[in-house]
Short mmCIF file of C-alpha atoms in Angstrom, two decimals:
data_model
loop_
_atom_site.label_atom_id
_atom_site.label_comp_id
_atom_site.label_asym_id
_atom_site.label_seq_id
_atom_site.Cartn_x
_atom_site.Cartn_y
_atom_site.Cartn_z
CA UNK A 32 95.97 129.30 103.77
CA UNK A 33 98.38 126.80 103.68
CA UNK A 34 101.40 126.56 105.55
CA UNK A 35 104.95 125.55 104.74
CA UNK A 36 105.40 122.29 106.85
CA UNK A 37 107.26 118.96 106.71
CA UNK A 38 105.15 115.86 105.77
CA UNK A 39 106.21 112.36 106.21
CA UNK A 40 105.55 108.75 105.18
CA UNK A 41 106.40 106.06 107.96
CA UNK A 42 107.21 103.00 105.95
CA UNK A 43 106.66 99.87 107.93
CA UNK A 44 106.27 96.27 107.75
CA UNK A 45 103.04 94.96 109.19
CA UNK A 46 102.60 91.76 110.93
CA UNK A 47 99.48 89.80 109.33
CA UNK A 48 96.16 90.15 111.30
CA UNK A 49 97.84 91.19 114.34
CA UNK A 50 96.25 94.67 115.26
CA UNK A 51 97.49 94.72 118.62
CA UNK A 52 101.19 94.13 117.68
CA UNK A 53 100.82 96.63 114.66
CA UNK A 54 98.96 99.17 116.53
CA UNK A 55 101.88 99.32 118.99
CA UNK A 56 104.15 99.25 116.09
CA UNK A 57 102.78 102.14 114.31
CA UNK A 58 102.41 104.24 117.35
CA UNK A 59 106.52 103.68 117.81
CA UNK A 60 106.91 104.68 114.08
CA UNK A 61 104.37 107.74 114.58
CA UNK A 62 107.17 108.87 117.33
CA UNK A 63 110.15 107.87 114.99
CA UNK A 64 108.91 109.92 112.21
CA UNK A 65 108.61 113.15 114.74
CA UNK A 66 112.05 112.48 116.15
CA UNK A 67 113.54 112.07 112.78
CA UNK A 68 111.93 114.56 110.95
CA UNK A 69 109.70 117.23 113.00
CA UNK A 70 106.91 116.21 110.77
CA UNK A 71 103.65 117.90 111.52
CA UNK A 72 101.82 115.42 109.02
CA UNK A 73 102.89 111.82 109.04
CA UNK A 74 101.07 109.24 106.87
CA UNK A 75 101.02 105.17 107.59
CA UNK A 76 100.24 102.43 105.31
CA UNK A 77 97.18 101.26 104.26
CA UNK A 78 95.11 98.86 106.48
CA UNK A 79 97.99 99.33 109.06
CA UNK A 80 96.28 97.22 111.91
CA UNK A 81 95.85 93.80 109.77
CA UNK A 82 97.66 94.15 106.30
CA UNK A 83 95.94 94.30 103.02
CA UNK A 84 94.50 90.85 102.66
CA UNK A 85 92.70 89.03 105.69
CA UNK A 86 92.59 85.64 106.70
CA UNK A 87 88.95 85.91 107.35
CA UNK A 88 85.73 87.10 105.44
CA UNK A 89 83.76 90.00 106.25
CA UNK A 90 81.98 88.57 109.40
CA UNK A 91 85.10 87.55 111.40
CA UNK A 92 87.07 90.91 110.11
CA UNK A 93 84.13 93.19 111.34
CA UNK A 94 84.67 91.04 114.72
CA UNK A 95 88.25 91.71 114.90
CA UNK A 96 87.91 95.40 113.95
CA UNK A 97 86.33 98.38 115.77
CA UNK A 98 84.82 101.53 115.07
CA UNK A 99 86.73 105.02 114.64
CA UNK A 100 87.42 106.12 117.17
CA UNK A 101 87.65 103.12 119.08
CA UNK A 102 90.25 100.78 120.82
CA UNK A 103 92.73 100.21 117.83
CA UNK A 104 92.60 104.09 116.61
CA UNK A 105 92.89 105.20 120.64
CA UNK A 106 96.60 104.22 120.72
CA UNK A 107 97.20 106.13 117.97
CA UNK A 108 95.45 109.20 118.88
CA UNK A 109 97.57 109.24 121.84
CA UNK A 110 100.54 108.94 120.09
CA UNK A 111 99.43 111.77 117.52
CA UNK A 112 98.65 113.90 120.99
CA UNK A 113 102.36 113.12 122.22
CA UNK A 114 104.17 114.14 118.94
CA UNK A 115 101.74 117.21 118.32
CA UNK A 116 101.21 116.13 114.68
CA UNK A 117 98.49 115.32 112.09
CA UNK A 118 98.42 111.54 111.53
CA UNK A 119 96.54 109.49 108.74
CA UNK A 120 95.35 106.22 110.25
CA UNK A 121 94.58 103.72 107.57
CA UNK A 122 92.70 100.79 108.85
CA UNK A 123 89.54 98.52 108.24
CA UNK A 124 86.53 99.91 110.28
CA UNK A 125 83.34 98.43 111.28
CA UNK A 126 80.37 99.38 109.28
CA UNK A 127 76.73 99.78 110.98
CA UNK A 128 75.95 96.03 110.54
CA UNK A 129 78.23 92.85 111.05
CA UNK A 130 80.08 92.10 107.88
CA UNK A 131 79.71 95.65 106.62
CA UNK A 132 83.72 96.30 106.63
CA UNK A 133 85.15 99.62 105.33
CA UNK A 134 88.96 100.21 104.39
CA UNK A 135 89.07 103.57 105.85
CA UNK A 136 91.82 106.58 106.67
CA UNK A 137 91.10 108.72 109.84
CA UNK A 138 92.80 111.97 109.84
CA UNK A 139 94.02 112.20 113.70
CA UNK A 140 94.44 115.44 114.97
CA UNK A 141 97.47 117.19 117.04
CA UNK A 142 95.31 116.84 120.04
CA UNK A 143 94.37 113.01 119.32
CA UNK A 144 91.05 114.09 117.97
CA UNK A 145 89.70 112.24 114.78
CA UNK A 146 88.85 115.06 112.24
CA UNK A 147 87.58 113.22 109.42
CA UNK A 148 87.39 109.60 108.15
CA UNK A 149 87.54 108.66 104.27
CA UNK A 150 86.10 105.54 103.40
CA UNK A 151 87.81 104.07 100.11
CA UNK A 152 85.66 104.23 97.11
CA UNK A 153 87.33 102.53 94.61
CA UNK A 154 87.99 98.92 96.24
CA UNK A 155 90.56 96.79 94.37
CA UNK A 156 88.78 93.93 92.54
CA UNK A 157 90.01 90.93 95.52
CA UNK A 158 88.77 93.04 98.23
CA UNK A 159 85.09 93.54 96.95
CA UNK A 160 82.09 91.64 98.36
CA UNK A 161 81.82 88.66 95.36
CA UNK A 162 85.12 90.05 93.77
CA UNK A 163 87.64 87.71 92.49
CA UNK A 164 89.61 85.33 94.87
CA UNK A 165 92.27 86.62 96.58
CA UNK A 166 95.21 84.32 95.97
CA UNK A 167 96.61 82.77 99.18
CA UNK A 168 93.59 83.92 101.59
CA UNK A 169 90.73 82.71 103.08
CA UNK A 170 88.71 85.32 101.22
CA UNK A 171 87.10 84.15 97.83
CA UNK A 172 84.42 86.67 98.02
CA UNK A 173 86.01 89.58 99.13
CA UNK A 174 85.57 91.39 102.13
CA UNK A 175 85.35 95.35 101.81
CA UNK A 176 82.44 97.58 101.47
CA UNK A 177 82.93 100.91 99.27
CA UNK A 178 82.42 104.56 100.54
CA UNK A 179 80.85 106.91 98.31
CA UNK A 180 82.06 110.38 99.47
CA UNK A 181 85.28 112.22 98.81
CA UNK A 182 86.91 113.64 102.10
CA UNK A 183 88.75 117.16 102.34
CA UNK A 184 89.31 118.37 105.83
CA UNK A 185 90.50 121.93 106.60
CA UNK A 186 93.69 122.51 108.78
CA UNK A 187 95.84 125.09 109.83
CA UNK A 188 98.51 123.34 107.83
CA UNK A 189 96.50 122.85 104.74
CA UNK A 190 93.44 121.58 103.08
CA UNK A 191 94.08 117.85 103.25
CA UNK A 192 92.30 115.25 100.87
CA UNK A 193 92.28 111.48 101.70
CA UNK A 194 92.51 108.56 99.15
CA UNK A 195 93.70 105.19 99.11
CA UNK A 196 95.70 102.90 96.81
CA UNK A 197 93.55 101.67 94.13
CA UNK A 198 92.11 105.21 94.40
CA UNK A 199 95.17 106.53 92.44
CA UNK A 200 94.05 105.06 89.22
CA UNK A 201 90.77 107.31 89.29
CA UNK A 202 91.48 111.07 88.14
CA UNK A 203 87.85 112.00 88.89
CA UNK A 204 88.21 111.31 92.53
CA UNK A 205 91.43 113.49 92.81
CA UNK A 206 89.62 116.19 90.96
CA UNK A 207 86.70 116.18 93.11
CA UNK A 208 88.80 116.55 95.83
CA UNK A 209 90.69 119.55 94.20
CA UNK A 210 87.37 121.12 93.64
CA UNK A 211 86.82 120.89 96.98
CA UNK A 212 90.12 122.68 98.00
CA UNK A 213 92.50 120.11 98.45
CA UNK A 214 96.06 121.53 98.81
CA UNK A 215 97.75 118.12 100.14
CA UNK A 216 96.30 114.41 99.08
CA UNK A 217 97.39 111.70 101.18
CA UNK A 218 97.22 108.14 99.47
CA UNK A 219 98.22 105.28 101.98
CA UNK A 220 98.69 102.09 99.72
CA UNK A 221 99.52 98.64 99.93
CA UNK A 222 100.22 98.47 95.83
CA UNK A 223 99.76 95.32 94.36
CA UNK A 224 101.06 96.36 90.89
CA UNK A 225 104.39 97.83 89.55
CA UNK A 226 106.75 100.52 90.78
CA UNK A 227 106.09 102.16 87.34
CA UNK A 228 102.38 102.57 88.18
CA UNK A 229 103.06 103.23 91.59
CA UNK A 230 105.38 106.40 90.22
CA UNK A 231 102.94 107.55 87.37
CA UNK A 232 99.93 107.51 89.09
CA UNK A 233 101.07 109.47 92.06
CA UNK A 234 103.03 112.03 89.72
CA UNK A 235 99.91 112.43 87.37
CA UNK A 236 97.30 112.97 90.47
CA UNK A 237 99.70 115.89 91.53
CA UNK A 238 100.18 117.56 88.36
CA UNK A 239 96.52 117.12 87.03
CA UNK A 240 95.24 119.04 90.11
CA UNK A 241 98.40 121.20 91.13
CA UNK A 242 98.36 119.29 94.72
CA UNK A 243 100.83 117.74 96.68
CA UNK A 244 100.60 114.01 97.09
CA UNK A 245 101.98 112.24 100.19
CA UNK A 246 102.04 108.67 99.46
CA UNK A 247 103.11 105.79 101.81
CA UNK A 248 103.21 102.49 100.58
CA UNK A 249 103.52 99.33 102.47
CA UNK A 250 106.57 97.01 102.84
CA UNK A 251 106.76 93.43 103.63
CA UNK A 252 104.30 90.57 103.18
CA UNK A 253 100.63 90.15 104.16
CA UNK A 254 98.20 87.01 105.03
CA UNK A 255 97.70 86.62 101.29
CA UNK A 256 101.01 85.96 99.86
CA UNK A 257 101.78 89.38 98.81
CA UNK A 258 105.29 91.31 99.35
CA UNK A 259 105.02 94.94 98.92
CA UNK A 260 107.91 97.25 97.99
CA UNK A 261 107.47 100.12 99.80
CA UNK A 262 109.28 103.35 97.86
CA UNK A 263 106.61 105.83 99.29
CA UNK A 264 107.02 109.25 97.90
CA UNK A 265 106.13 112.78 98.16
CA UNK A 266 105.42 114.66 94.85
CA UNK A 267 105.00 118.13 94.23
CA UNK A 268 101.74 120.09 92.37
CA UNK A 269 104.40 120.25 89.33
CA UNK A 270 105.27 116.39 89.64
CA UNK A 271 108.54 116.77 91.31
CA UNK A 272 109.12 113.99 93.36
CA UNK A 273 110.49 115.45 96.80
CA UNK A 274 111.25 112.46 98.52
CA UNK A 275 111.18 108.62 97.85
CA UNK A 276 111.77 105.90 100.31
CA UNK A 277 113.53 102.46 99.51
CA UNK A 278 111.94 99.06 99.76
CA UNK A 279 112.78 98.79 103.39
CA UNK A 280 111.48 100.08 106.67
CA UNK A 281 112.16 103.95 106.97
CA UNK A 282 110.50 107.56 106.81
CA UNK A 283 110.31 109.57 103.72
CA UNK A 284 109.91 113.31 104.20
CA UNK A 285 109.70 116.66 102.75
CA UNK A 286 109.01 120.39 103.34
CA UNK A 287 106.03 121.91 101.65
CA UNK A 288 106.09 125.21 100.07
CA UNK A 289 102.87 127.29 100.14
CA UNK A 290 103.76 128.24 96.94
CA UNK A 291 104.44 125.75 94.70
CA UNK A 292 103.18 126.40 91.28
CA UNK A 293 105.14 129.75 90.74
CA UNK A 294 107.62 128.65 88.34
CA UNK A 295 106.42 125.91 85.35
CA UNK A 296 109.34 123.41 86.24
CA UNK A 297 111.66 122.93 89.22
CA UNK A 298 115.27 124.39 88.98
CA UNK A 299 114.25 127.37 86.68
CA UNK A 300 112.85 130.90 87.05
CA UNK A 301 110.28 130.17 83.91
CA UNK A 302 107.04 131.39 85.34
CA UNK A 303 103.74 129.20 85.46
CA UNK A 304 101.42 130.22 82.91
CA UNK A 305 98.83 127.65 83.12
CA UNK A 306 96.61 126.05 86.21
CA UNK A 307 94.96 123.10 85.21
CA UNK A 308 91.61 123.56 87.51
CA UNK A 309 91.27 126.77 86.04
CA UNK A 310 91.76 126.14 82.45
CA UNK A 311 89.17 123.35 82.32
CA UNK A 312 86.53 123.56 79.65
CA UNK A 313 83.77 122.24 81.56
CA UNK A 314 81.55 122.01 78.58
CA UNK A 315 83.70 119.03 77.25
CA UNK A 316 83.00 116.80 79.93
CA UNK A 317 79.16 116.32 79.78
CA UNK A 318 79.61 112.49 79.83
CA UNK A 319 81.78 112.09 82.47
CA UNK A 320 79.12 110.43 84.75
CA UNK A 321 77.95 107.71 82.11
CA UNK A 322 78.70 104.04 83.00
CA UNK A 323 81.49 102.79 80.77
CA UNK A 324 83.73 99.92 80.15
CA UNK A 325 87.06 99.42 78.57
CA UNK A 326 87.19 98.40 75.28
CA UNK A 327 89.56 95.56 75.86
CA UNK A 328 88.62 92.78 78.05
CA UNK A 329 90.81 91.74 81.01
CA UNK A 330 91.68 88.39 81.68
CA UNK A 331 88.94 86.25 83.57
CA UNK A 332 90.21 84.49 86.69
CA UNK A 333 88.70 81.13 86.63
#
């Protein structure tokens, strides 16, 4: 059963493609988040070792990265152990063959162990192999290989689901993790769209599935000429924002209540009378796995 605990998003700028510097900085921010908030769950931004857009293709990126656990994760494993907290470490990860690179997020335990790894299932178009070019970078064909499994990890704090950035546009993944028992879903991100989309998807995924969203967005530049706006946030299972960072380096944190849907909205004693998971009409979803595309055509990059 979920405990009452504090979750934090450690939002800081990443030096593009300097994994050594970024891992050292990430370790310092894990310590800062723990010192400032007493957080027992600390989430870092997407691809914290390099920034989202790399300057190299998948073969060279594979060479620069490592497996998890490995040389890049070990300093953060030690940081998690030093503060006694669960830490979500997002990084590109070496796959089984050179050129297979996953956009991954590992949950590290308070003893430093790797408890599980999620590999991003919904790759943003520019990161897909043979996807459209990423502006300003040397990766015209993309660089990531998708994962295929939702991940929910049972911990003494809560059942923690893991997703990454663009995954937030796909309600099916969050529903799958909620069905698997997730109480808290983390979303490390380097969001390339508007604040409105960021806020909308975090609040909707929390409300859809009655889960907490702990969503840590990058801030600052990457090698592709993108500049991320931060505004990491923590959202309750009734879509109430409990914390929101600004567009700068800082920690956003909130205490998570283990009984979060007792009332239909915050600030009132009106009882909750529905449960989105229990109230599903499964007979209505027979075509949910059918391939489809939008009736509207997106712009084509020439």
